[in-house]
CSV table of C-alpha atoms in Angstrom, one decimal:
chain,number,residue,atom,x,y,z
A,6,MET,CA,-0.6,-21.9,-0.9
A,7,LYS,CA,-1.8,-25.5,-2.4
A,8,GLN,CA,0.1,-27.2,-4.0
A,9,ASP,CA,-0.7,-27.0,-8.5
A,10,ALA,CA,-2.9,-24.1,-7.9
A,11,THR,CA,-4.3,-22.1,-10.4
A,12,ILE,CA,-3.0,-18.4,-10.0
A,13,GLN,CA,-5.9,-16.0,-11.9
A,14,SER,CA,-4.0,-12.6,-12.4
A,15,VAL,CA,-5.0,-8.9,-10.8
A,16,ASP,CA,-7.0,-6.5,-13.2
A,17,PHE,CA,-4.4,-3.5,-12.2
A,18,LYS,CA,-7.2,-1.4,-13.4
A,19,ILE,CA,-9.4,-2.0,-11.8
A,20,ILE,CA,-6.7,-0.5,-8.7
A,21,ASN,CA,-5.3,2.1,-10.6
A,22,THR,CA,-8.0,3.8,-12.0
A,23,PRO,CA,-9.7,5.0,-9.0
A,24,ALA,CA,-6.4,4.9,-7.5
A,25,SER,CA,-4.8,8.3,-9.8
A,26,VAL,CA,-8.3,9.4,-9.9
A,27,TYR,CA,-7.1,10.5,-5.8
A,28,ALA,CA,-4.0,11.0,-6.6
A,29,ARG,CA,-4.8,14.0,-9.0
A,30,SER,CA,-7.8,15.4,-6.5
A,31,GLY,CA,-5.9,17.9,-5.5
A,32,VAL,CA,-4.8,15.4,-1.4
A,33,PHE,CA,-1.5,16.3,-0.4
A,34,ALA,CA,1.4,13.9,-1.1
A,35,GLN,CA,2.0,13.3,2.7
A,36,ARG,CA,-1.6,13.0,3.1
A,37,VAL,CA,-1.4,10.0,0.3
A,38,ILE,CA,2.0,8.2,2.7
A,39,GLU,CA,0.0,9.0,5.9
A,40,GLN,CA,-2.6,6.3,4.0
A,41,LYS,CA,-0.5,3.7,2.4
A,42,LEU,CA,1.4,3.7,6.3
A,43,ILE,CA,-2.0,2.7,8.1
A,44,ALA,CA,-3.3,0.5,5.1
A,45,ARG,CA,0.0,-1.4,5.7
A,46,GLU,CA,0.6,-1.5,9.0
A,47,LYS,CA,-3.0,-3.1,9.2
A,48,LEU,CA,-2.1,-5.7,7.0
A,49,VAL,CA,0.7,-6.4,9.0
A,50,PHE,CA,-1.2,-6.3,11.7
A,51,ALA,CA,-3.2,-9.3,10.6
A,52,VAL,CA,-1.2,-11.4,9.1
A,53,LYS,CA,0.4,-12.1,12.7
A,54,GLN,CA,-3.2,-12.8,13.9
A,55,LYS,CA,-3.2,-14.9,11.2
A,56,LEU,CA,0.5,-16.6,11.9
A,57,ASN,CA,-0.1,-16.2,15.6
A,58,PHE,CA,-3.7,-18.0,15.1
A,59,LEU,CA,-2.4,-20.9,13.1
A,60,GLN,CA,1.0,-21.4,15.7
A,61,THR,CA,-1.3,-21.6,18.5
A,62,SER,CA,-3.9,-24.0,17.2
A,63,HIS,CA,-2.4,-27.4,16.4
C-alpha cells in the first residue's frame, strides 16, 4: 500500500446479497464450507506466488 493512499469502502451489499440468496437456495452447509476452503486455498496460493515473485525479482 502506498503512503497516504486513499482507501475506498467496499459496497458489501454487492457481495452479501448474492451470498445470502445462495445460502438460502437449499445448498448444504458442508458444501458452502468446502467452497470457502477451496477459495481460501486459492487466495493463499496466489499471495504466496506474488511474494515469491517479489522476493526473486530483486
